mmCIF file with all atom_site columns, C-alpha atoms in Angstrom:
data_model
loop_
_atom_site.group_PDB
_atom_site.id
_atom_site.type_symbol
_atom_site.label_atom_id
_atom_site.label_alt_id
_atom_site.label_comp_id
_atom_site.label_asym_id
_atom_site.label_entity_id
_atom_site.label_seq_id
_atom_site.pdbx_PDB_ins_code
_atom_site.Cartn_x
_atom_site.Cartn_y
_atom_site.Cartn_z
_atom_site.occupancy
_atom_site.B_iso_or_equiv
_atom_site.pdbx_formal_charge
_atom_site.auth_seq_id
_atom_site.auth_comp_id
_atom_site.auth_asym_id
_atom_site.auth_atom_id
_atom_site.pdbx_PDB_model_num
ATOM 1   C CA . MET A 1 1   ? -0.012 -0.024 -0.039  1.00 75.00 ? 1   MET A CA 1
ATOM 2   C CA . LEU A 1 2   ? 2.829  2.404  0.815   1.00 77.00 ? 2   LEU A CA 1
ATOM 3   C CA . ARG A 1 3   ? 4.656  1.362  -2.134  1.00 79.00 ? 3   ARG A CA 1
ATOM 4   C CA . ARG A 1 4   ? 1.784  2.104  -4.393  1.00 79.00 ? 4   ARG A CA 1
ATOM 5   C CA . PHE A 1 5   ? 1.242  5.541  -2.708  1.00 76.00 ? 5   PHE A CA 1
ATOM 6   C CA . LEU A 1 6   ? 5.029  6.391  -3.423  1.00 74.00 ? 6   LEU A CA 1
ATOM 7   C CA . VAL A 1 7   ? 4.780  5.309  -6.991  1.00 74.00 ? 7   VAL A CA 1
ATOM 8   C CA . ILE A 1 8   ? 1.739  7.535  -7.647  1.00 82.00 ? 8   ILE A CA 1
ATOM 9   C CA . LEU A 1 9   ? 3.210  10.471 -5.789  1.00 73.00 ? 9   LEU A CA 1
ATOM 10  C CA . ILE A 1 10  ? 6.492  10.203 -7.787  1.00 81.00 ? 10  ILE A CA 1
ATOM 11  C CA . ARG A 1 11  ? 4.488  9.881  -11.092 1.00 80.00 ? 11  ARG A CA 1
ATOM 12  C CA . ARG A 1 12  ? 2.635  13.109 -10.315 1.00 79.00 ? 12  ARG A CA 1
ATOM 13  C CA . LEU A 1 13  ? 5.717  15.018 -9.224  1.00 73.00 ? 13  LEU A CA 1
ATOM 14  C CA . LEU A 1 14  ? 7.385  13.929 -12.420 1.00 71.00 ? 14  LEU A CA 1
ATOM 15  C CA . VAL A 1 15  ? 4.410  15.298 -14.474 1.00 72.00 ? 15  VAL A CA 1
ATOM 16  C CA . VAL A 1 16  ? 4.339  18.615 -12.636 1.00 70.00 ? 16  VAL A CA 1
ATOM 17  C CA . LEU A 1 17  ? 8.148  18.882 -13.150 1.00 68.00 ? 17  LEU A CA 1
ATOM 18  C CA . ILE A 1 18  ? 7.740  18.256 -16.859 1.00 74.00 ? 18  ILE A CA 1
ATOM 19  C CA . LEU A 1 19  ? 4.938  20.963 -17.116 1.00 66.00 ? 19  LEU A CA 1
ATOM 20  C CA . ILE A 1 20  ? 7.151  23.538 -15.349 1.00 71.00 ? 20  ILE A CA 1
ATOM 21  C CA . CYS A 1 21  ? 9.944  22.818 -17.666 1.00 61.00 ? 21  CYS A CA 1
ATOM 22  C CA . LEU A 1 22  ? 7.908  23.111 -20.744 1.00 58.00 ? 22  LEU A CA 1
ATOM 23  C CA . GLY A 1 23  ? 6.618  26.596 -19.370 1.00 56.00 ? 23  GLY A CA 1
ATOM 24  C CA . CYS A 1 24  ? 10.220 27.641 -19.032 1.00 48.00 ? 24  CYS A CA 1
ATOM 25  C CA . VAL A 1 25  ? 11.191 26.643 -22.537 1.00 43.00 ? 25  VAL A CA 1
ATOM 26  C CA . ALA A 1 26  ? 8.231  28.443 -24.088 1.00 40.00 ? 26  ALA A CA 1
ATOM 27  C CA . GLN A 1 27  ? 9.767  31.808 -22.948 1.00 53.00 ? 27  GLN A CA 1
ATOM 28  C CA . ALA A 1 28  ? 13.195 31.352 -24.349 1.00 61.00 ? 28  ALA A CA 1
ATOM 29  C CA . PRO A 1 29  ? 13.595 32.053 -28.122 1.00 68.00 ? 29  PRO A CA 1
ATOM 30  C CA . SER A 1 30  ? 14.113 28.949 -30.206 1.00 76.00 ? 30  SER A CA 1
ATOM 31  C CA . SER A 1 31  ? 17.613 28.209 -31.265 1.00 84.00 ? 31  SER A CA 1
ATOM 32  C CA . ASP A 1 32  ? 16.868 28.950 -34.929 1.00 88.00 ? 32  ASP A CA 1
ATOM 33  C CA . LEU A 1 33  ? 15.295 32.209 -34.037 1.00 90.00 ? 33  LEU A CA 1
ATOM 34  C CA . ALA A 1 34  ? 18.398 33.147 -31.657 1.00 91.00 ? 34  ALA A CA 1
ATOM 35  C CA . ARG A 1 35  ? 20.758 32.077 -34.494 1.00 92.00 ? 35  ARG A CA 1
ATOM 36  C CA . LYS A 1 36  ? 19.027 34.403 -37.000 1.00 93.00 ? 36  LYS A CA 1
ATOM 37  C CA . ILE A 1 37  ? 18.982 37.224 -34.600 1.00 92.00 ? 37  ILE A CA 1
ATOM 38  C CA . GLU A 1 38  ? 22.793 36.797 -33.892 1.00 92.00 ? 38  GLU A CA 1
ATOM 39  C CA . ARG A 1 39  ? 23.597 36.676 -37.479 1.00 92.00 ? 39  ARG A CA 1
ATOM 40  C CA . HIS A 1 40  ? 21.697 39.798 -38.374 1.00 93.00 ? 40  HIS A CA 1
ATOM 41  C CA . VAL A 1 41  ? 23.027 41.731 -35.386 1.00 92.00 ? 41  VAL A CA 1
ATOM 42  C CA . ARG A 1 42  ? 26.623 40.585 -36.187 1.00 91.00 ? 42  ARG A CA 1
ATOM 43  C CA . ALA A 1 43  ? 26.170 41.722 -39.887 1.00 92.00 ? 43  ALA A CA 1
ATOM 44  C CA . TYR A 1 44  ? 24.495 45.068 -39.191 1.00 91.00 ? 44  TYR A CA 1
ATOM 45  C CA . TYR A 1 45  ? 26.787 46.200 -36.526 1.00 89.00 ? 45  TYR A CA 1
ATOM 46  C CA . SER A 1 46  ? 29.871 44.519 -38.054 1.00 91.00 ? 46  SER A CA 1
ATOM 47  C CA . ILE A 1 47  ? 30.588 42.526 -34.838 1.00 90.00 ? 47  ILE A CA 1
ATOM 48  C CA . PRO A 1 48  ? 33.568 40.016 -35.353 1.00 90.00 ? 48  PRO A CA 1
ATOM 49  C CA . ALA A 1 49  ? 33.233 36.400 -34.618 1.00 88.00 ? 49  ALA A CA 1
ATOM 50  C CA . GLU A 1 50  ? 35.325 36.433 -31.309 1.00 90.00 ? 50  GLU A CA 1
ATOM 51  C CA . VAL A 1 51  ? 32.733 38.580 -29.719 1.00 91.00 ? 51  VAL A CA 1
ATOM 52  C CA . HIS A 1 52  ? 30.191 36.567 -27.786 1.00 91.00 ? 52  HIS A CA 1
ATOM 53  C CA . ILE A 1 53  ? 26.482 37.399 -28.468 1.00 92.00 ? 53  ILE A CA 1
ATOM 54  C CA . VAL A 1 54  ? 23.610 36.125 -26.083 1.00 92.00 ? 54  VAL A CA 1
ATOM 55  C CA . VAL A 1 55  ? 20.003 36.480 -27.153 1.00 92.00 ? 55  VAL A CA 1
ATOM 56  C CA . GLY A 1 56  ? 17.761 36.712 -24.009 1.00 92.00 ? 56  GLY A CA 1
ATOM 57  C CA . PRO A 1 57  ? 14.369 35.596 -23.403 1.00 91.00 ? 57  PRO A CA 1
ATOM 58  C CA . VAL A 1 58  ? 11.390 37.185 -25.248 1.00 90.00 ? 58  VAL A CA 1
ATOM 59  C CA . THR A 1 59  ? 8.961  39.012 -23.119 1.00 90.00 ? 59  THR A CA 1
ATOM 60  C CA . SER A 1 60  ? 5.798  40.815 -23.918 1.00 88.00 ? 60  SER A CA 1
ATOM 61  C CA . SER A 1 61  ? 6.139  44.517 -24.792 1.00 86.00 ? 61  SER A CA 1
ATOM 62  C CA . ALA A 1 62  ? 4.008  46.941 -22.748 1.00 83.00 ? 62  ALA A CA 1
ATOM 63  C CA . ASP A 1 63  ? 4.578  49.928 -25.200 1.00 84.00 ? 63  ASP A CA 1
ATOM 64  C CA . TRP A 1 64  ? 4.022  48.157 -28.528 1.00 87.00 ? 64  TRP A CA 1
ATOM 65  C CA . PRO A 1 65  ? 1.132  45.772 -28.841 1.00 88.00 ? 65  PRO A CA 1
ATOM 66  C CA . ASN A 1 66  ? 2.152  43.976 -31.995 1.00 89.00 ? 66  ASN A CA 1
ATOM 67  C CA . TYR A 1 67  ? 5.744  43.228 -30.802 1.00 91.00 ? 67  TYR A CA 1
ATOM 68  C CA . ASP A 1 68  ? 7.509  41.466 -28.053 1.00 92.00 ? 68  ASP A CA 1
ATOM 69  C CA . ALA A 1 69  ? 10.748 42.769 -26.417 1.00 92.00 ? 69  ALA A CA 1
ATOM 70  C CA . LEU A 1 70  ? 14.171 40.904 -26.083 1.00 91.00 ? 70  LEU A CA 1
ATOM 71  C CA . SER A 1 71  ? 17.510 41.928 -24.974 1.00 92.00 ? 71  SER A CA 1
ATOM 72  C CA . VAL A 1 72  ? 20.870 41.026 -26.740 1.00 93.00 ? 72  VAL A CA 1
ATOM 73  C CA . THR A 1 73  ? 24.053 41.023 -24.719 1.00 93.00 ? 73  THR A CA 1
ATOM 74  C CA . ILE A 1 74  ? 27.207 41.752 -26.597 1.00 92.00 ? 74  ILE A CA 1
ATOM 75  C CA . ASP A 1 75  ? 30.361 40.563 -24.592 1.00 90.00 ? 75  ASP A CA 1
ATOM 76  C CA . GLY A 1 76  ? 33.553 41.715 -26.005 1.00 81.00 ? 76  GLY A CA 1
ATOM 77  C CA . GLY A 1 77  ? 35.667 40.225 -23.095 1.00 76.00 ? 77  GLY A CA 1
ATOM 78  C CA . GLN A 1 78  ? 37.673 42.100 -20.584 1.00 79.00 ? 78  GLN A CA 1
ATOM 79  C CA . GLY A 1 79  ? 34.601 43.554 -18.887 1.00 76.00 ? 79  GLY A CA 1
ATOM 80  C CA . LYS A 1 80  ? 33.147 45.123 -22.103 1.00 83.00 ? 80  LYS A CA 1
ATOM 81  C CA . LYS A 1 81  ? 29.716 43.928 -21.848 1.00 87.00 ? 81  LYS A CA 1
ATOM 82  C CA . SER A 1 82  ? 26.566 45.933 -23.184 1.00 89.00 ? 82  SER A CA 1
ATOM 83  C CA . ASP A 1 83  ? 22.792 45.053 -23.215 1.00 91.00 ? 83  ASP A CA 1
ATOM 84  C CA . TYR A 1 84  ? 20.651 46.299 -26.138 1.00 91.00 ? 84  TYR A CA 1
ATOM 85  C CA . LYS A 1 85  ? 16.901 46.233 -26.254 1.00 92.00 ? 85  LYS A CA 1
ATOM 86  C CA . PHE A 1 86  ? 15.001 45.081 -29.354 1.00 93.00 ? 86  PHE A CA 1
ATOM 87  C CA . LEU A 1 87  ? 11.534 44.617 -30.436 1.00 93.00 ? 87  LEU A CA 1
ATOM 88  C CA . ILE A 1 88  ? 10.735 41.625 -32.486 1.00 93.00 ? 88  ILE A CA 1
ATOM 89  C CA . ALA A 1 89  ? 7.294  41.144 -34.348 1.00 93.00 ? 89  ALA A CA 1
ATOM 90  C CA . LYS A 1 90  ? 4.915  38.630 -33.125 1.00 91.00 ? 90  LYS A CA 1
ATOM 91  C CA . ASP A 1 91  ? 5.294  36.594 -36.381 1.00 91.00 ? 91  ASP A CA 1
ATOM 92  C CA . ARG A 1 92  ? 9.118  36.557 -35.611 1.00 91.00 ? 92  ARG A CA 1
ATOM 93  C CA . ASN A 1 93  ? 9.859  38.055 -39.232 1.00 92.00 ? 93  ASN A CA 1
ATOM 94  C CA . THR A 1 94  ? 10.867 41.674 -38.268 1.00 92.00 ? 94  THR A CA 1
ATOM 95  C CA . MET A 1 95  ? 13.151 43.059 -35.558 1.00 93.00 ? 95  MET A CA 1
ATOM 96  C CA . VAL A 1 96  ? 13.198 46.639 -34.549 1.00 92.00 ? 96  VAL A CA 1
ATOM 97  C CA . ARG A 1 97  ? 15.864 48.662 -32.396 1.00 91.00 ? 97  ARG A CA 1
ATOM 98  C CA . MET A 1 98  ? 14.691 51.898 -31.084 1.00 82.00 ? 98  MET A CA 1
ATOM 99  C CA . VAL A 1 99  ? 16.055 54.401 -28.497 1.00 83.00 ? 99  VAL A CA 1
ATOM 100 C CA . LYS A 1 100 ? 13.532 56.167 -26.091 1.00 82.00 ? 100 LYS A CA 1
ATOM 101 C CA . PHE A 1 101 ? 14.641 59.738 -25.029 1.00 86.00 ? 101 PHE A CA 1
ATOM 102 C CA . ASP A 1 102 ? 13.289 61.592 -22.257 1.00 87.00 ? 102 ASP A CA 1
ATOM 103 C CA . LEU A 1 103 ? 13.032 65.298 -23.603 1.00 93.00 ? 103 LEU A CA 1
ATOM 104 C CA . THR A 1 104 ? 12.281 66.708 -20.182 1.00 93.00 ? 104 THR A CA 1
ATOM 105 C CA . LYS A 1 105 ? 15.962 66.034 -19.007 1.00 90.00 ? 105 LYS A CA 1
ATOM 106 C CA . ASP A 1 106 ? 19.109 67.856 -19.942 1.00 90.00 ? 106 ASP A CA 1
ATOM 107 C CA . PRO A 1 107 ? 21.184 65.301 -21.776 1.00 88.00 ? 107 PRO A CA 1
ATOM 108 C CA . PHE A 1 108 ? 24.487 66.982 -20.616 1.00 87.00 ? 108 PHE A CA 1
ATOM 109 C CA . ALA A 1 109 ? 23.458 67.414 -16.847 1.00 86.00 ? 109 ALA A CA 1
ATOM 110 C CA . ASP A 1 110 ? 24.990 64.049 -15.814 1.00 86.00 ? 110 ASP A CA 1
ATOM 111 C CA . VAL A 1 111 ? 28.194 64.771 -17.514 1.00 84.00 ? 111 VAL A CA 1
ATOM 112 C CA . MET A 1 112 ? 28.458 68.289 -16.081 1.00 82.00 ? 112 MET A CA 1
ATOM 113 C CA . SER A 1 113 ? 27.766 66.997 -12.625 1.00 86.00 ? 113 SER A CA 1
ATOM 114 C CA . LYS A 1 114 ? 30.903 64.731 -12.786 1.00 87.00 ? 114 LYS A CA 1
ATOM 115 C CA . ILE A 1 115 ? 33.198 67.712 -13.610 1.00 85.00 ? 115 ILE A CA 1
ATOM 116 C CA . ASN A 1 116 ? 34.395 69.225 -10.354 1.00 84.00 ? 116 ASN A CA 1
ATOM 117 C CA . THR A 1 117 ? 35.713 72.870 -10.854 1.00 80.00 ? 117 THR A CA 1
ATOM 118 C CA . ALA A 1 118 ? 35.798 73.753 -7.161  1.00 82.00 ? 118 ALA A CA 1
ATOM 119 C CA . GLY A 1 119 ? 39.087 75.180 -6.103  1.00 85.00 ? 119 GLY A CA 1
ATOM 120 C CA . ARG A 1 120 ? 40.435 75.214 -9.700  1.00 83.00 ? 120 ARG A CA 1
ATOM 121 C CA . PRO A 1 121 ? 41.775 78.383 -11.374 1.00 80.00 ? 121 PRO A CA 1
ATOM 122 C CA . SER A 1 122 ? 39.155 80.119 -13.519 1.00 81.00 ? 122 SER A CA 1
ATOM 123 C CA . ARG A 1 123 ? 38.617 83.288 -15.527 1.00 80.00 ? 123 ARG A CA 1
ATOM 124 C CA . GLY A 1 124 ? 35.471 85.064 -16.320 1.00 83.00 ? 124 GLY A CA 1
ATOM 125 C CA . ALA A 1 125 ? 32.015 85.416 -14.746 1.00 86.00 ? 125 ALA A CA 1
ATOM 126 C CA . LYS A 1 126 ? 30.701 82.503 -12.473 1.00 81.00 ? 126 LYS A CA 1
ATOM 127 C CA . SER A 1 127 ? 27.384 82.982 -13.963 1.00 86.00 ? 127 SER A CA 1
ATOM 128 C CA . ALA A 1 128 ? 28.373 82.533 -17.531 1.00 86.00 ? 128 ALA A CA 1
ATOM 129 C CA . LYS A 1 129 ? 26.134 80.516 -19.894 1.00 87.00 ? 129 LYS A CA 1
ATOM 130 C CA . VAL A 1 130 ? 29.031 78.611 -21.313 1.00 84.00 ? 130 VAL A CA 1
ATOM 131 C CA . VAL A 1 131 ? 31.666 76.958 -19.229 1.00 79.00 ? 131 VAL A CA 1
ATOM 132 C CA . LEU A 1 132 ? 34.921 75.778 -20.981 1.00 81.00 ? 132 LEU A CA 1
ATOM 133 C CA . VAL A 1 133 ? 36.942 73.264 -19.060 1.00 80.00 ? 133 VAL A CA 1
ATOM 134 C CA . ASN A 1 134 ? 40.546 72.721 -20.232 1.00 78.00 ? 134 ASN A CA 1
ATOM 135 C CA . PHE A 1 135 ? 42.611 69.669 -18.934 1.00 78.00 ? 135 PHE A CA 1
ATOM 136 C CA . ASP A 1 136 ? 46.439 70.100 -19.520 1.00 80.00 ? 136 ASP A CA 1
ATOM 137 C CA . ASP A 1 137 ? 49.460 68.235 -18.476 1.00 83.00 ? 137 ASP A CA 1
ATOM 138 C CA . PHE A 1 138 ? 52.321 70.580 -18.333 1.00 78.00 ? 138 PHE A CA 1
ATOM 139 C CA . GLU A 1 139 ? 54.704 67.726 -18.320 1.00 87.00 ? 139 GLU A CA 1
ATOM 140 C CA . CYS A 1 140 ? 53.537 66.885 -21.788 1.00 90.00 ? 140 CYS A CA 1
ATOM 141 C CA . PRO A 1 141 ? 55.619 68.796 -24.320 1.00 90.00 ? 141 PRO A CA 1
ATOM 142 C CA . PHE A 1 142 ? 52.649 69.146 -26.618 1.00 90.00 ? 142 PHE A CA 1
ATOM 143 C CA . CYS A 1 143 ? 50.244 70.368 -23.840 1.00 87.00 ? 143 CYS A CA 1
ATOM 144 C CA . SER A 1 144 ? 53.021 72.789 -22.489 1.00 86.00 ? 144 SER A CA 1
ATOM 145 C CA . ARG A 1 145 ? 53.656 74.156 -25.930 1.00 88.00 ? 145 ARG A CA 1
ATOM 146 C CA . MET A 1 146 ? 49.967 74.595 -26.582 1.00 86.00 ? 146 MET A CA 1
ATOM 147 C CA . HIS A 1 147 ? 49.535 76.462 -23.314 1.00 82.00 ? 147 HIS A CA 1
ATOM 148 C CA . GLN A 1 148 ? 52.529 78.704 -24.069 1.00 85.00 ? 148 GLN A CA 1
ATOM 149 C CA . THR A 1 149 ? 50.875 79.560 -27.577 1.00 86.00 ? 149 THR A CA 1
ATOM 150 C CA . LEU A 1 150 ? 47.242 79.889 -26.597 1.00 83.00 ? 150 LEU A CA 1
ATOM 151 C CA . PHE A 1 151 ? 47.298 81.427 -23.104 1.00 80.00 ? 151 PHE A CA 1
ATOM 152 C CA . PRO A 1 152 ? 48.655 84.855 -23.929 1.00 84.00 ? 152 PRO A CA 1
ATOM 153 C CA . GLU A 1 153 ? 45.853 85.170 -26.677 1.00 82.00 ? 153 GLU A CA 1
ATOM 154 C CA . LEU A 1 154 ? 43.142 84.172 -24.285 1.00 76.00 ? 154 LEU A CA 1
ATOM 155 C CA . LEU A 1 155 ? 44.215 86.842 -21.856 1.00 74.00 ? 155 LEU A CA 1
ATOM 156 C CA . LYS A 1 156 ? 43.757 89.516 -24.504 1.00 75.00 ? 156 LYS A CA 1
#
C-alpha cells in the first residue's frame, strides 16, 4: 500500500516537473530564431566572430502591442559587456531597435555634474552661460607648448 502511494506520488511530481520545464522553455527564443537574430546583429553592426552574443528571453512589450521585447547582450571580453533592447514582431519576421529619449531631462546634466571645478583656477564670470573646461598636463611637451601659445591670446 505504501509502495503504491509512493509510486503515484513520484509519477505526479514527475508530470508537474515536466509541465514546469515546458513552461520555462516556451519563454526562451528557439535556437533557430536566436541564431537568426545573432547573424543579423553581427552583420548590421559589423561585430567580429570572437565577440560573444547572447540573445535573451522574449517578453511581452508594454509599449508596442504587435511586438515582443528581447535583449541582446554583446560581450567583447575584458569587462566590455553591453545590453541592447530590441522589439521583435509577433510573427518573428521583423526586428526593430529603437531608443527612447526623455526630452524633459538635460542630456548633458549628468556629464556636467561629474566635472568638479571647485578650487580650480578660473577666468570670467561665475554665472556665464558657457563653461569651458581645459585639462592640460604641463609635463607633456605638446600640452606645454599649446599652453604657451594659446594662453597669452586668451588673456587679450
